[in-house]
Structure formats: structure tokens, C-alpha cells
Coordinates of C-alpha atoms in Angstrom, one line a residue:
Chain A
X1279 CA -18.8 -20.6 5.4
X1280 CA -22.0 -20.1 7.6
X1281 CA -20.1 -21.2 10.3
X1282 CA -16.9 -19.1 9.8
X1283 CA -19.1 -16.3 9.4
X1284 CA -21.0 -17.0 12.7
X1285 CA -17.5 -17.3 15.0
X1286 CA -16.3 -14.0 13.1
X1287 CA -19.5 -12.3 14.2
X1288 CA -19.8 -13.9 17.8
X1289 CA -15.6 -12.5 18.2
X1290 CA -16.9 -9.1 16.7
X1291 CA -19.5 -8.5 18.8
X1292 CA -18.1 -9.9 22.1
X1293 CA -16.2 -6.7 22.5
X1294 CA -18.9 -4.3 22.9
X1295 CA -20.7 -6.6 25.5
X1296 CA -18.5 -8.7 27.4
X1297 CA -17.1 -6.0 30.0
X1298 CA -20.9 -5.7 31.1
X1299 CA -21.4 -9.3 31.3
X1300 CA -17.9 -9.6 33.3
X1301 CA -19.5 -6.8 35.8
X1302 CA -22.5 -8.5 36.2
X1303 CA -20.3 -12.1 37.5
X1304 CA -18.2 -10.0 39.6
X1305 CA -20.9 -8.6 41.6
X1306 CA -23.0 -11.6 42.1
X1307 CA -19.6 -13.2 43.4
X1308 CA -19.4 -9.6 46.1
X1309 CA -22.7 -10.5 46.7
X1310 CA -22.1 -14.4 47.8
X1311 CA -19.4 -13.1 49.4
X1312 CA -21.2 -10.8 51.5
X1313 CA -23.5 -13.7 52.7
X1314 CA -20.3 -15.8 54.1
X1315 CA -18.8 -12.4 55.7
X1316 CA -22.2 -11.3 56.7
X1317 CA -21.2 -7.4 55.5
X1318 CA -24.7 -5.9 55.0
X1319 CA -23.1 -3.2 53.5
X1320 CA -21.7 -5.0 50.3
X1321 CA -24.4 -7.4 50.2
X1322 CA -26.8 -3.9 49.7
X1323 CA -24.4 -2.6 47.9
X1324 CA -24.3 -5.4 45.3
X1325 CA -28.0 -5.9 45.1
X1326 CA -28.4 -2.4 44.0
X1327 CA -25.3 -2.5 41.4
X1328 CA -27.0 -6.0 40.6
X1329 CA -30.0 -4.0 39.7
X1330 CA -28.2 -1.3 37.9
X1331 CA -26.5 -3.7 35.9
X1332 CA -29.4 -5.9 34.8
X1333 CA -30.9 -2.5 32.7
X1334 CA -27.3 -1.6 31.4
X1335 CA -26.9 -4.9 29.9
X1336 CA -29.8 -4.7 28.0
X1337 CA -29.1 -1.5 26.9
X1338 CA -25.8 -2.1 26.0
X1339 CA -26.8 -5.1 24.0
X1340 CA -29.2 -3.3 21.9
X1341 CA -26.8 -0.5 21.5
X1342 CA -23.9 -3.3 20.5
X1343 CA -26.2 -4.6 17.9
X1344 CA -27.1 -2.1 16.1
X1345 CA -24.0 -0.4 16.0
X1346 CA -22.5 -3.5 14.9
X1347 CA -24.7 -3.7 12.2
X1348 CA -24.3 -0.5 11.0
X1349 CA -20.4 -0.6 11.1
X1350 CA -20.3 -4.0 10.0
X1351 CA -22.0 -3.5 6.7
X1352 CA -22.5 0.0 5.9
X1353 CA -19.3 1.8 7.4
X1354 CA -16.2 1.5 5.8
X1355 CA -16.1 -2.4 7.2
X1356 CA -19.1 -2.7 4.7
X1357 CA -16.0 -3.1 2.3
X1358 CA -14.7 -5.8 3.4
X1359 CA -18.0 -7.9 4.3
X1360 CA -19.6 -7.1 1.0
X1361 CA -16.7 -8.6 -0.8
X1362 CA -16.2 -11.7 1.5
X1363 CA -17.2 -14.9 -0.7
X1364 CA -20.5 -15.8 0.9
X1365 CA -24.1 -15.4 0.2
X1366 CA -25.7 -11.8 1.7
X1367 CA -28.4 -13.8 2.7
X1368 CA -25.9 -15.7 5.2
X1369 CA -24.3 -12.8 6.1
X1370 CA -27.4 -11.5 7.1
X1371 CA -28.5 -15.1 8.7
X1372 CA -25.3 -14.9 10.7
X1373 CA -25.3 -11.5 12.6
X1374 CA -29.5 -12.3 13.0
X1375 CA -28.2 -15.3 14.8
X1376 CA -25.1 -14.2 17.0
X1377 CA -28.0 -10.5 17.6
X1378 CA -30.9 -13.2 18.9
X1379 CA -28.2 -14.7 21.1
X1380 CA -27.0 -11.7 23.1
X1381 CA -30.1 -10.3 23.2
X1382 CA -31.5 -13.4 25.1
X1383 CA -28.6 -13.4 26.8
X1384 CA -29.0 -10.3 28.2
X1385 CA -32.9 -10.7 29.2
X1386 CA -31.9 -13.9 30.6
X1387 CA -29.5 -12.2 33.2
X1388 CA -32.1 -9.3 33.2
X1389 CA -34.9 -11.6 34.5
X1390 CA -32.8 -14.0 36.8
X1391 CA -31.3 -11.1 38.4
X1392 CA -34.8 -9.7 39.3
X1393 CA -36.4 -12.9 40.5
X1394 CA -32.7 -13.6 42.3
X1395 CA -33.4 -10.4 44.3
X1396 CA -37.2 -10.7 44.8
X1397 CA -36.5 -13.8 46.5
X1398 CA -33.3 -13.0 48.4
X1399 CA -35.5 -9.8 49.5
X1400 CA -38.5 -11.8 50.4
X1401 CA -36.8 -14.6 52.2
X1402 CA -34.8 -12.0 54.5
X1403 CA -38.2 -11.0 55.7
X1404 CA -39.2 -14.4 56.4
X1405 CA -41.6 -14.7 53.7
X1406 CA -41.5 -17.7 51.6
X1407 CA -42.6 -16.9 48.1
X1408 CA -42.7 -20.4 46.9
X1409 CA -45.5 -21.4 49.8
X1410 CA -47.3 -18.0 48.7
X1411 CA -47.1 -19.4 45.0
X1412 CA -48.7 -22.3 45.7
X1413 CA -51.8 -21.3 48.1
X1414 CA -52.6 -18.6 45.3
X1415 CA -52.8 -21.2 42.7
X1416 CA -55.1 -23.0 45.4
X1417 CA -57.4 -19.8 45.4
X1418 CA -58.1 -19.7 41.8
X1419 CA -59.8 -23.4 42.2
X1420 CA -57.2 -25.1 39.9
X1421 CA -57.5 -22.4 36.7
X1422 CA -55.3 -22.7 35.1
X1423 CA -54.2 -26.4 35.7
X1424 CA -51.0 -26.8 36.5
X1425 CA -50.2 -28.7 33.4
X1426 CA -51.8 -25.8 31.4
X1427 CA -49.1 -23.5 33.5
X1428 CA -46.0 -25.4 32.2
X1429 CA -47.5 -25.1 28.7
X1430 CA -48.3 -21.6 29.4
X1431 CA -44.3 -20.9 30.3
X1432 CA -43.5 -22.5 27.6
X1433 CA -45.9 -20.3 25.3
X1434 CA -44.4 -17.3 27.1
X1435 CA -40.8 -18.3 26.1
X1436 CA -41.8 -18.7 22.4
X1437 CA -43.4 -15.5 22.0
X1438 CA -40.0 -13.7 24.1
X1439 CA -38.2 -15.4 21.0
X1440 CA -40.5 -14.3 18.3
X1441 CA -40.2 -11.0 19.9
X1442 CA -36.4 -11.2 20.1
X1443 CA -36.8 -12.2 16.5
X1444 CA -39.4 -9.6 15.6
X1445 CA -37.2 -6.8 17.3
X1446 CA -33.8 -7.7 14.8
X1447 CA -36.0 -7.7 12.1
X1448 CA -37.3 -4.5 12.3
X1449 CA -33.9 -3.3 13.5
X1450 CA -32.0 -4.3 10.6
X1451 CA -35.0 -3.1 8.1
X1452 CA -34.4 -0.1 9.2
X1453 CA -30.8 0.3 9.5
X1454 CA -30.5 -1.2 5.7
X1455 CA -32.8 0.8 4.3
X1456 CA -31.7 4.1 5.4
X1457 CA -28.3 3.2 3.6
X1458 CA -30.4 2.5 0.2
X1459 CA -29.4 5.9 -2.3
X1460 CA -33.1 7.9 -1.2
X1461 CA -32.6 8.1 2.3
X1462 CA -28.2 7.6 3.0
X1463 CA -28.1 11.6 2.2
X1464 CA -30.5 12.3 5.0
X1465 CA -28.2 10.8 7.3
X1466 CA -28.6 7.7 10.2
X1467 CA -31.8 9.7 12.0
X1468 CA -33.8 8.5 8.8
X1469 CA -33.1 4.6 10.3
X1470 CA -35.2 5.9 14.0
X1471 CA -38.1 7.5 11.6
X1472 CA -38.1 4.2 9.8
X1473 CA -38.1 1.9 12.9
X1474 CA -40.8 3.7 14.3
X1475 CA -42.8 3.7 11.7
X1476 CA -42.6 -0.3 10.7
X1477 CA -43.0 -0.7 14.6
X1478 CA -46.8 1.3 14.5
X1479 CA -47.6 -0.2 11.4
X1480 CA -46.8 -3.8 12.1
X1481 CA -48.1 -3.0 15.7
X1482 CA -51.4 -1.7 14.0
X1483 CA -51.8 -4.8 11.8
X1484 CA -51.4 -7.2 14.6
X1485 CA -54.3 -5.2 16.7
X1486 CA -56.8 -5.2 13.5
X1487 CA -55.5 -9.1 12.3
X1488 CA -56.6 -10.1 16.5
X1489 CA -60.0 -8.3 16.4
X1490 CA -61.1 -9.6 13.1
X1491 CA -59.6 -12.8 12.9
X1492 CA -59.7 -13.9 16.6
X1493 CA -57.3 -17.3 17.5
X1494 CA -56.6 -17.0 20.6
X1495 CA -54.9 -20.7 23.3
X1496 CA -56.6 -20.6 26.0
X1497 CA -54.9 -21.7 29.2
X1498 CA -58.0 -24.4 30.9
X1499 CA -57.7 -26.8 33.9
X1500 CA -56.8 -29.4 31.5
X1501 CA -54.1 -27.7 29.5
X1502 CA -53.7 -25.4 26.4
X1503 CA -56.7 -25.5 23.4
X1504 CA -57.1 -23.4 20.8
X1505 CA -60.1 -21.3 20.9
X1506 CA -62.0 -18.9 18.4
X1507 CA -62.7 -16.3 21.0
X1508 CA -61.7 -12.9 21.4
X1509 CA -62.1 -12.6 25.2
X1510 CA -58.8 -12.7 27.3
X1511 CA -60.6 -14.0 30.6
X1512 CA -63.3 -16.8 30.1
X1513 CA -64.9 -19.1 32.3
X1514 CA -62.8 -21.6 30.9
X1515 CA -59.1 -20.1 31.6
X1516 CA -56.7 -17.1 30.2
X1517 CA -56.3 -16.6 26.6
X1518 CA -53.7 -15.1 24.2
X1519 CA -54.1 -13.8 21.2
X1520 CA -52.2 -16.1 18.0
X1521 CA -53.1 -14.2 15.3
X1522 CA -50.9 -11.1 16.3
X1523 CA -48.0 -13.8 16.8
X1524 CA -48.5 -15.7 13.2
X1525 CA -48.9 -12.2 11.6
X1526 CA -45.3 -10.9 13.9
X1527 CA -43.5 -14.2 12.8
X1528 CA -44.7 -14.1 8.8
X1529 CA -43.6 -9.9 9.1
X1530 CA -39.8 -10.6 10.3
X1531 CA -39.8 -12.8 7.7
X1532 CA -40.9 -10.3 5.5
X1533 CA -38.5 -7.6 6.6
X1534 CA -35.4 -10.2 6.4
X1535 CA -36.2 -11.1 3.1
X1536 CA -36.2 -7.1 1.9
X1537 CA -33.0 -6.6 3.7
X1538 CA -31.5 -9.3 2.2
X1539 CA -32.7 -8.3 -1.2
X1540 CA -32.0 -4.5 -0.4
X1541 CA -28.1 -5.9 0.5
X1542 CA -27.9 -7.3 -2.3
X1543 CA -29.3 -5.1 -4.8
X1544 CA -29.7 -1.6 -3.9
X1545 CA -26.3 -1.0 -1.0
X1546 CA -23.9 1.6 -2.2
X1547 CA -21.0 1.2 0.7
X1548 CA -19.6 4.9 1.2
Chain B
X1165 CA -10.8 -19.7 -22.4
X1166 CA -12.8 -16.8 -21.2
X1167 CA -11.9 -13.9 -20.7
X1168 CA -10.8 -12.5 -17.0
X1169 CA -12.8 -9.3 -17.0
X1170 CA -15.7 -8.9 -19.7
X1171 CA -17.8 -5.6 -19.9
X1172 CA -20.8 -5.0 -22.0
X1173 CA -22.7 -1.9 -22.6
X1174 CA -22.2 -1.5 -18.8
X1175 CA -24.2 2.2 -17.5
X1176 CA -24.9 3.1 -14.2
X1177 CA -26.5 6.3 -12.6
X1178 CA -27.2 8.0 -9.2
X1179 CA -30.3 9.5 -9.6
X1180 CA -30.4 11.6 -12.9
X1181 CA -26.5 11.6 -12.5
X1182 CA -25.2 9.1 -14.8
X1183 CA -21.6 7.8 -13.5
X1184 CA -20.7 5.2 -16.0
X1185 CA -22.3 5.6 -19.8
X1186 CA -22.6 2.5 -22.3
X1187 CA -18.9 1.7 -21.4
X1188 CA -17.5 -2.0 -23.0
X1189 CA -14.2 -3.6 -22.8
X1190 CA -12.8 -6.6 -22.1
X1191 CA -9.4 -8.1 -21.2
X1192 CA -7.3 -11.4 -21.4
X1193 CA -6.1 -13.2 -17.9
X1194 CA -1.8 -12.4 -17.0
X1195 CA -2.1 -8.4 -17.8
X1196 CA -1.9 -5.3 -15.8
X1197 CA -4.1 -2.9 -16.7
X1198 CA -4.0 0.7 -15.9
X1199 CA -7.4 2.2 -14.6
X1200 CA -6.9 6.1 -15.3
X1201 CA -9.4 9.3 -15.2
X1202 CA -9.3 12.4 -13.0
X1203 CA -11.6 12.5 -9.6
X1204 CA -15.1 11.6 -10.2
X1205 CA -14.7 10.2 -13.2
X1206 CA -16.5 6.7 -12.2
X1207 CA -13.3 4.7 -11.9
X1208 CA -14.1 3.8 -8.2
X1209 CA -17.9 3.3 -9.1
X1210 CA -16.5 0.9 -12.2
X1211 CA -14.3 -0.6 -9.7
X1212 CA -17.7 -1.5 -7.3
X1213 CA -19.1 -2.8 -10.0
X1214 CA -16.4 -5.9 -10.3
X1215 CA -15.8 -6.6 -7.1
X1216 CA -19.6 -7.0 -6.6
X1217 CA -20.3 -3.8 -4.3
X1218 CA -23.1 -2.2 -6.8
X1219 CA -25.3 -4.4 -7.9
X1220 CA -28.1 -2.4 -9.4
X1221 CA -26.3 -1.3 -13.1
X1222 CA -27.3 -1.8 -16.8
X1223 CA -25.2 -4.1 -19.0
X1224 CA -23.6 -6.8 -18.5
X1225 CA -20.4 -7.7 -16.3
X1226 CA -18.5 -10.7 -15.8
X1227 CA -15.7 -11.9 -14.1
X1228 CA -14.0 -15.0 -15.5
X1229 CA -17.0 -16.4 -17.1
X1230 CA -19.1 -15.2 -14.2
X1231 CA -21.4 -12.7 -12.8
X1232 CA -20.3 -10.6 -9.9
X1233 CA -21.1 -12.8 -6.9
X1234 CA -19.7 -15.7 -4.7
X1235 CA -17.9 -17.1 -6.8
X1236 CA -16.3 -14.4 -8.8
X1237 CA -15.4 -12.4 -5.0
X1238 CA -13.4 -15.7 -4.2
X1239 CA -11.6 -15.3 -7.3
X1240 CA -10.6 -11.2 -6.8
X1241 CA -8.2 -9.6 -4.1
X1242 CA -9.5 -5.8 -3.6
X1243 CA -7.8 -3.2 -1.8
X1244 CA -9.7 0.0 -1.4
X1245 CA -8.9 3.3 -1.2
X1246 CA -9.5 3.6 2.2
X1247 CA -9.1 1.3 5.4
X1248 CA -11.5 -1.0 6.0
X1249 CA -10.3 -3.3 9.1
X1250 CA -12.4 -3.2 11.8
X1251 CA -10.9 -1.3 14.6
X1252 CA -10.4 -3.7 17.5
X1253 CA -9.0 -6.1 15.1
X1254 CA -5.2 -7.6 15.9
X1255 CA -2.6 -7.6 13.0
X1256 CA -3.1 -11.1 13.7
X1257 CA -6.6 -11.4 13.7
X1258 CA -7.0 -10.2 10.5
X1259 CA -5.2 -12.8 8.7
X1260 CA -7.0 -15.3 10.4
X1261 CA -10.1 -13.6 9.1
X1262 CA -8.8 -14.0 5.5
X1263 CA -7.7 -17.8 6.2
X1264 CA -11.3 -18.2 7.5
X1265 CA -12.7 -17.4 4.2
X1266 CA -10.2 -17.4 1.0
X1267 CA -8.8 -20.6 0.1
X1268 CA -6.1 -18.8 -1.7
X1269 CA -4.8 -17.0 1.1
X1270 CA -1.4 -18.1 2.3
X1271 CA -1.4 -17.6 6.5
X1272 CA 2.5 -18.5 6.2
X1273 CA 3.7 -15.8 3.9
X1274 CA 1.5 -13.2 5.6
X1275 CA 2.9 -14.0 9.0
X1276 CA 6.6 -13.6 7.6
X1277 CA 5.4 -10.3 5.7
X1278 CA 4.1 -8.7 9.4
X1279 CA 7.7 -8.8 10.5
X1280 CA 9.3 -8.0 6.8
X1281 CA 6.6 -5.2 7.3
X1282 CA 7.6 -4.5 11.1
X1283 CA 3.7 -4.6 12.2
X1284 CA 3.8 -6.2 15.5
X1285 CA 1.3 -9.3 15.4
X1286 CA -0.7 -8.1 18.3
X1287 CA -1.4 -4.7 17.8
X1288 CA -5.1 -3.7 17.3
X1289 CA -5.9 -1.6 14.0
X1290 CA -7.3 1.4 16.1
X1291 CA -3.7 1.9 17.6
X1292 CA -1.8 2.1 14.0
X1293 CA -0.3 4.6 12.3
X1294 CA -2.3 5.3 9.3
X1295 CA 0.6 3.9 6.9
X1296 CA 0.6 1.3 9.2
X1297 CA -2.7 0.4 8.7
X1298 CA -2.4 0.8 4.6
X1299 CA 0.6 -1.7 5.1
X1300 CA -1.5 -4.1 6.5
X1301 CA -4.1 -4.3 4.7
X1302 CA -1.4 -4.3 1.5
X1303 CA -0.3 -7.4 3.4
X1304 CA -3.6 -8.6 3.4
X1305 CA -3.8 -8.4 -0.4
X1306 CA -1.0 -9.6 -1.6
X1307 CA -1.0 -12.9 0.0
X1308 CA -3.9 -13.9 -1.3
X1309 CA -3.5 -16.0 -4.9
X1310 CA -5.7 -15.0 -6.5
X1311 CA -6.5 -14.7 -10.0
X1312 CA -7.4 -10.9 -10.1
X1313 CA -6.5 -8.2 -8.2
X1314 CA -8.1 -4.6 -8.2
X1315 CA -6.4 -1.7 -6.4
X1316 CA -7.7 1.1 -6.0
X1317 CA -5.6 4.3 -5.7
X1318 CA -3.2 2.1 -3.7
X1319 CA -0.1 4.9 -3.8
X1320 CA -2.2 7.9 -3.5
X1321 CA -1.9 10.0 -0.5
X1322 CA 1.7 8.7 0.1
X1323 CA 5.2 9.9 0.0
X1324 CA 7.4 8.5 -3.0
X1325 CA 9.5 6.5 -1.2
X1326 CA 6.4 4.4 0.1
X1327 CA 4.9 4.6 -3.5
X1328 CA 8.3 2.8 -4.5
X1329 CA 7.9 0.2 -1.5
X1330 CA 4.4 -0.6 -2.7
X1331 CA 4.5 -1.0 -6.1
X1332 CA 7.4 -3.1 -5.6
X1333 CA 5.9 -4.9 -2.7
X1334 CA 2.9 -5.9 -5.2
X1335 CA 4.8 -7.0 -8.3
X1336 CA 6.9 -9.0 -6.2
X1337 CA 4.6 -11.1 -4.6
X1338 CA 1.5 -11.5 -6.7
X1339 CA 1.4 -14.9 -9.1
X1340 CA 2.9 -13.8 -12.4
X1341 CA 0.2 -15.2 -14.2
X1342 CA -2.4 -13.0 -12.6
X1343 CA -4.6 -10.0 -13.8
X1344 CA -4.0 -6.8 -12.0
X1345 CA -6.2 -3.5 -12.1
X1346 CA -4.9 -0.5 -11.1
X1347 CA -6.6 2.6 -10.5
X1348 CA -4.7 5.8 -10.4
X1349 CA -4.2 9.1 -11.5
X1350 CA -0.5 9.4 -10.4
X1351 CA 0.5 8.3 -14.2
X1352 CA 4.5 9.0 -13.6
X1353 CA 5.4 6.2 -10.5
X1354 CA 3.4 3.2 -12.8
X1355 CA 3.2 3.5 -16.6
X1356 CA 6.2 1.1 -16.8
X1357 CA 4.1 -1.4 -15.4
X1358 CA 1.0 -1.5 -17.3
X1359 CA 0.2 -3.7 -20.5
X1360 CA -3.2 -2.0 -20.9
X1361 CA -4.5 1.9 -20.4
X1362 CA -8.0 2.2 -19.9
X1363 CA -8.8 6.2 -19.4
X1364 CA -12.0 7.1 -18.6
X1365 CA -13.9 10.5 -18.5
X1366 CA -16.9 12.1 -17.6
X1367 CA -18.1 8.3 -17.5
X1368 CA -17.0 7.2 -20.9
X1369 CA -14.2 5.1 -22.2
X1370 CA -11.8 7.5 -23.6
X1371 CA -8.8 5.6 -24.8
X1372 CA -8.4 1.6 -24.6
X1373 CA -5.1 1.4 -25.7
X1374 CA -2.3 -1.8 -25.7
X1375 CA 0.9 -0.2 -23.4
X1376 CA 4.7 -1.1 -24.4
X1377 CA 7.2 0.4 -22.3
X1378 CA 5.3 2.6 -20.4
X1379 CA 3.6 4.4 -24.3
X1380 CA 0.8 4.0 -26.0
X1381 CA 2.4 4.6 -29.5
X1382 CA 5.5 6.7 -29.6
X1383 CA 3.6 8.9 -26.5
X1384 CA 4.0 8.4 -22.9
X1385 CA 0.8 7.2 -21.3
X1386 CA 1.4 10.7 -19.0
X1387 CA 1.3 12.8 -22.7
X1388 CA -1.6 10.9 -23.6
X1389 CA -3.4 11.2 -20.2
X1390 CA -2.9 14.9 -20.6
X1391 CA -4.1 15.3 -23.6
X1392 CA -7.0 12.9 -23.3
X1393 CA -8.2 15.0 -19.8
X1394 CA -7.3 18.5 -21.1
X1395 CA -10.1 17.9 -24.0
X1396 CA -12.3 16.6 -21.5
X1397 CA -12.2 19.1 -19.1
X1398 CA -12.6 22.0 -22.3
X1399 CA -16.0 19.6 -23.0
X1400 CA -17.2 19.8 -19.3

């Protein structure tokens, strides 16, 4: 059924964000175009819709999952996924799942599109940013190793997915408890007051959990270590802070758990 | 065997408003039982309740042995009072949906009922008719077999040439020995139809009564709706 419920959602949600998606590969195919043509004009043209494009898919993706949710469960739709044989926790897994996937998806295309243009820009004025890379790495006398980078991009990538993760949570929090009987007759402002407020809260917690209870990987010549210190730059390398991350990852949990059990228990669907 | 639908000392409230007050009954499997009350009189809220929408209630409710939950929601075909298909939704697609998760459903006879219907496979939901769109999901309903079906207000708001096409639509396609609940306060188009009357006011069970011939003793269920509702709305 978890299956079923993830190809139904993926189908669902492919509506509100495909046509963005389908813009973004038609102007990157202008744009390779432009270079076999040599038409300044579209390839300037394409770098700037590239550009516009990048932010609107983000946008729209957030905008598609959240409205999504909302409709799904808690609009008249809610009458038809609430009586669907399946677990609520799986129903909830599921649109979590196909959410985290656009919304990568979209940071993804975000991010590529950025560095695409950065070096297609840098390269026209005969700079070659690789080279550059390389000789500042060279200035920093081999801190952090390069070994310790790879780790490091690999440490960056979790925490984008924790934050990814994080971000849902807090999203569908919100949205579900605005629908609970106390706050549905205030209307669907209450779910923005909410977010807001988990968002400071959660963000507060994090700051106080990294002062006082400072674990921090520090990025060294020799790779990643886990270190006890709260300073960011050290002799030894860069540091970031764990504890905010453990305390983000064990608070999504948290908030998916009471939306489950709010789904379950306390959902009247209008 | 158990019973189909079992409900104990069942209350519910919104807020200080209590919907649904210490209300018990229970029914054998193969009947058709008419849900009856005026507007607001908790039938739709009773209705949540066994098709597992409300889940926060006193009392106890079970459906065929079991509480309100996956299992019982494969067991039950609902049909709300208002339409629930997403909009961008096929005719097709939603069928496919249902295949995805009832076993019951039968893809074959729903495909044959889009054309019997005349809803054109590939149409999205947002582009029908409203009548349409309450065909559909009608469709939808009756090609599940299942072993309860709850309908809720399904010939209200309609003209009574479409109440005759859906009543008859139903009766002729659901699995004879099925349960069928059936809200309504439109009394005249279905009290031949019902074995049971369950009338409920001002959240309480009023009359529970066995139905022969469309009468609940020598009176029409209509006579006895009226004169059930008339005291209840002196009371209120």
C-alpha cells in the first residue's frame, strides 16, 4: 500500500510542478543552442530566464507542497484520503517522501543552475575558476585537507537533507494543526502564526542546545574529528556545530509523530 | 457471527456542543437501513464516525467485529455528501485510484458503467458538470463489493428523475447480501427500500424501528418522521 500511496502522491503533485521543470529544460536546450549558433542575444537571454527560473522553481515547489497537503487531507479530498485503507502514519510517510523529493529536486536545479552560470560567466572572461580553486586551497597551507573537504561536502549534503526534512516537518505541523477543532475556525492564517512560531522556538533551542552542549566536527588537515569546542575557526580547521543538527533531526521527528497522532485523532474533515 | 455495524453508548461533542448523546444500536449484515433526522441533527457526524473520519468520541463503535480503522475502511464504500475527487483527476484515473487500493473494486464494471453513464474516460473532474461529477463518484461506489455501504444524502440536491436513476442505479448493482446506510431526509423517494428506520434528533436516537413495506407499523415511515421531528422541534 506504501507504495501505491507513494505513485498516487508523486502523479498528484507532478501537476503543480512539472510545467516549471519543463521550462527550466527548454531554456537550457535555447541556451546550448545559442552556443552552436553563436546568437549572443538568446544565449543572454536564456541565462537570465535561467536565472529567473531557478527562484520560481523553488518557490513553486514549496507553494505545490503545501497546497497539496492542505487539499489533500484537509479540503474536501481529505474525504477520500482519510477513508482510503492505509495507516495515517503512511499516508503521512508518503507525501513526506514524494515533498523531500521535489524539494531537492528543485534546490538541485537551483544550485546547478547557479554554478552552470558562474562558470559559463567566468570562462567567457577567460578566467578559469577551477585553477583559482585550487591555488586558494594552496594559500590556506593545506587546511582543510582535501580529504577533510570531500567529507566536509558530504556533511554539507546531510545537513541540506535534514534541513529539507526539518522544513516538511514544521510545514505539515503546522498545516495539521490549524485544522484541529481550536484553531480550523480561525481560518488557514493560524497555520503561518504556527510555522513561525515552531520555527523561533526550535530555532531558539538549537542556539541554547550549541552554546551549552558544544559538539561541534571539525574539518583538520587529516579529515573530519569530533571536537568539544565551541569555536567555529581553530588552529586546527573549521568546525560545525552537531548539537543544533541532533536536536533538528530528534524535533522533525517529534513534529511527525504529533501530526500523525493529530491525523489520526483530533482531524474533523469539513 | 458479528454483527455489521455495532454502537455502544457512542457521544460526541464540539466543544460544549454535544452532537451525538449516549446513542446505541446495532444491526445484522444484508439490511438497508434508513439514516433519518432534519439538518444538524448529527447524522453526518454519526456517519464520520463509521467510516473512521472522527476519531476522538466516547463509546464504543465497531464495524464487523472491528474498530474503525484499516481494516474496517476496506470493508465500507462511502459516498459523501459532497464531491471529493481531486480536480485534475481523469474519469479514468480515478478508477485506477480505487483499483490501487480496494481489492473489492471491479475496474471492468466501472469502465462499462463510464459509457452506460456517458462520462467520457478522459475528462478531468474540474471540467464536469456538477451531476456529472456526483455520477462519477456514484460509479465509483457502486463498483466496489463491499460489505457496507454508507451514503450520505446521495439524492439530495437533485431533480426526481436523477433521484429515480440513483436509487435504482445502487440497488442494482450492489451485492444483495450487503448492508446499506442511507442518510436522508427526503423520506418519500426511499421508504420502500429500507428494512430499518433509524431517526435521530437533537443527537438522540428517536425511533429504531424494523420497516415493512415502506411502514413502521400501520404508519408510513413519512407519518412517523413527521411526527417524531414535529415533537422535536416543539422540545428545541
Amino acid at each position: 500500500m506504501f507504495g501505491k500511496l507513494i505513485k498516487n502522491e508523486f502523479k498528484s503533485t507532478a501537476h503543480s510542478v512539472m510545467y516549471i521543470y519543463l521550462a527550466a529544460v527548454i531554456t537550457i536546450a535555447m541556451m546550448l543552442l545559442s552556443y552552436s549558433v553563436k546568437l549572443k542575444w538568446i544565449s543572454t537571454l536564456s541565462t537570465v530566464a535561467l536565472m529567473l527560473i531557478s527562484v520560481i522553481a523553488v518557490i513553486i515547489t514549496l507553494v505545490a507542497v503545501i497546497s497539496g497537503f492542505y487539499k489533500s487531507l484537509y479540503g474536501a479530498q481529505g474525504y477520500l484520503s482519510f477513508t482510503l485503507p492505509v495507516k495515517s502514519g503512511e499516508l503521512l510517510a508518503s507525501k513526506a517522501l514524494v515533498s523531500f523529493v521535489w524539494i531537492l529536486l528543485s534546490y538541485i536545479i537551483a544550485v546547478s543552475i547557479w554554478i552552470g552560470i558562474y562558470f559559463y560567466a567566468a570562462a567567457k572572461i577567460g578566467q578559469d575558476r577551477i585553477t583559482a580553486i585550487k591555488e586558494l586551497m594552496k594559500a590556506f597551507q593545506g587546511i582543510p585537507g582535501e580529504k577533510a573537504i570531500k567529507q566536509m561536502l558530504i556533511f554539507l549534503g546531510i545537513m541540506v537533507f535534514v534541513q529539507i526534512t526539518v522544513l516538511i516537518s514544521q510545514i505539515y505541523f503546522s498545516i495539521t494543526l490549524a485544522n484541529t477543532r481550536v484553531f480550523q475556525k480561525y481560518g488557514m492564517i493560524t497555520a503561518l502564526f504556527i510555522f513561525f512560531a515552531v520555527y523561533i522556538v526550535m530555532q531558539i533551542l538549537a542556539m541554547l542546545l550549541t552554546t551549552y552542549v558544544p559538539v561541534t566536527l571539525s574539518a583538520t588537515q587529516d579529515g573530519l574529528a569530533v571536537s568539544f569546542s565551541n569555536n567555529m575557526m581553530s588552529m586546527d580547521g573549521i568546525a560545525f556545530g552537531l548539537t543544533g543538527t541532533v536536536f533538528q533531526i530528534l524535533a522533525a521527528a517529534g513534529l511527525f509523530t504529533a501530526t500523525s497522532y493529530l491525523m489520526k485523532h483530533k482531524i474533523n474533515v469539513k | 457471527m458479528s454483527k455489521i455495524i455495532q454502537v455502544k453508548n457512542l457521544s460526541k461533542s464540539y466543544g460544549s456542543h454535544r452532537v451525538l448523546e449516549n446513542i446505541s444500536f446495532e444491526y445484522d449484515a444484508g439490511q438497508c437501513i434508513g439514516l433519518l433526522g432534519p439538518n444538524g441533527c448529527g447524522k453526518t457526524t454519526l456517519i464520520k464516525i463509521l467510516t473512521g473520519l472522527i476519531n476522538d468520541y466516547e463509546g464504543e463503535v465497531l464495524i464487523n467485529g472491528q474498530k474503525p480503522g484499516v481494516q474496517s475502511k476496506a470493508l465500507v464504500a462511502y459516498l459523501p455528501e459532497k464531491s471529493y475527487l481531486p480536480d485534475w483527476m481523469r474519469a479514468v484515473d480515478t478508477i485506477r485510484y480505487l483499483s490501487d487500493f480496494y481489492r473489492d473494486f471491479d475496474t471492468e464494471k466501472a469502465m462499462k458503467m463510464l459509457e452506460t453513464f456517458q462520462l467520457p474516460a478522459k475528462q478531468k473532474v474540474k471540467s464536469m458538470s456538477k451531476g456529472m461529477q456526483e455520477k462519477l463518484q456514484l460509479l465509483l461506489v457502486v463498483c466496489r463489493n463491499a460489505e457496507l455501504y454508507i451514503l450520505d444524502e446521495p439524492i439530495g440536491g437533485v431533480d426526481p428523475a436523477a433521484r429515480a436513476f440513483i436509487l435504482d442505479t445502487i440497488f442494482s448493482n450492489l451485492p444483495a447480501d450487503s448492508t446499506t446506510l442511507i442518510s436522508t431526509h427526503l423520506i418519500h423517494d426511499v421508504e420502500g427500500i429500507f428494512n430499518r428506520a433509524l431517526m435521530i434528533g437533537n443527537g438522540r436516537i428517536l425511533k429504531n424501528e424494523p420497516v415493512k413495506n415502506g411502514r413502521i407499523g400501520e404508519n408510513t415511515i413519512e407519518d412517523v418522521f413527521k411526527e417524531v421531528f414535529g415533537y422535536v422541534w416543539q422540545v428545541n
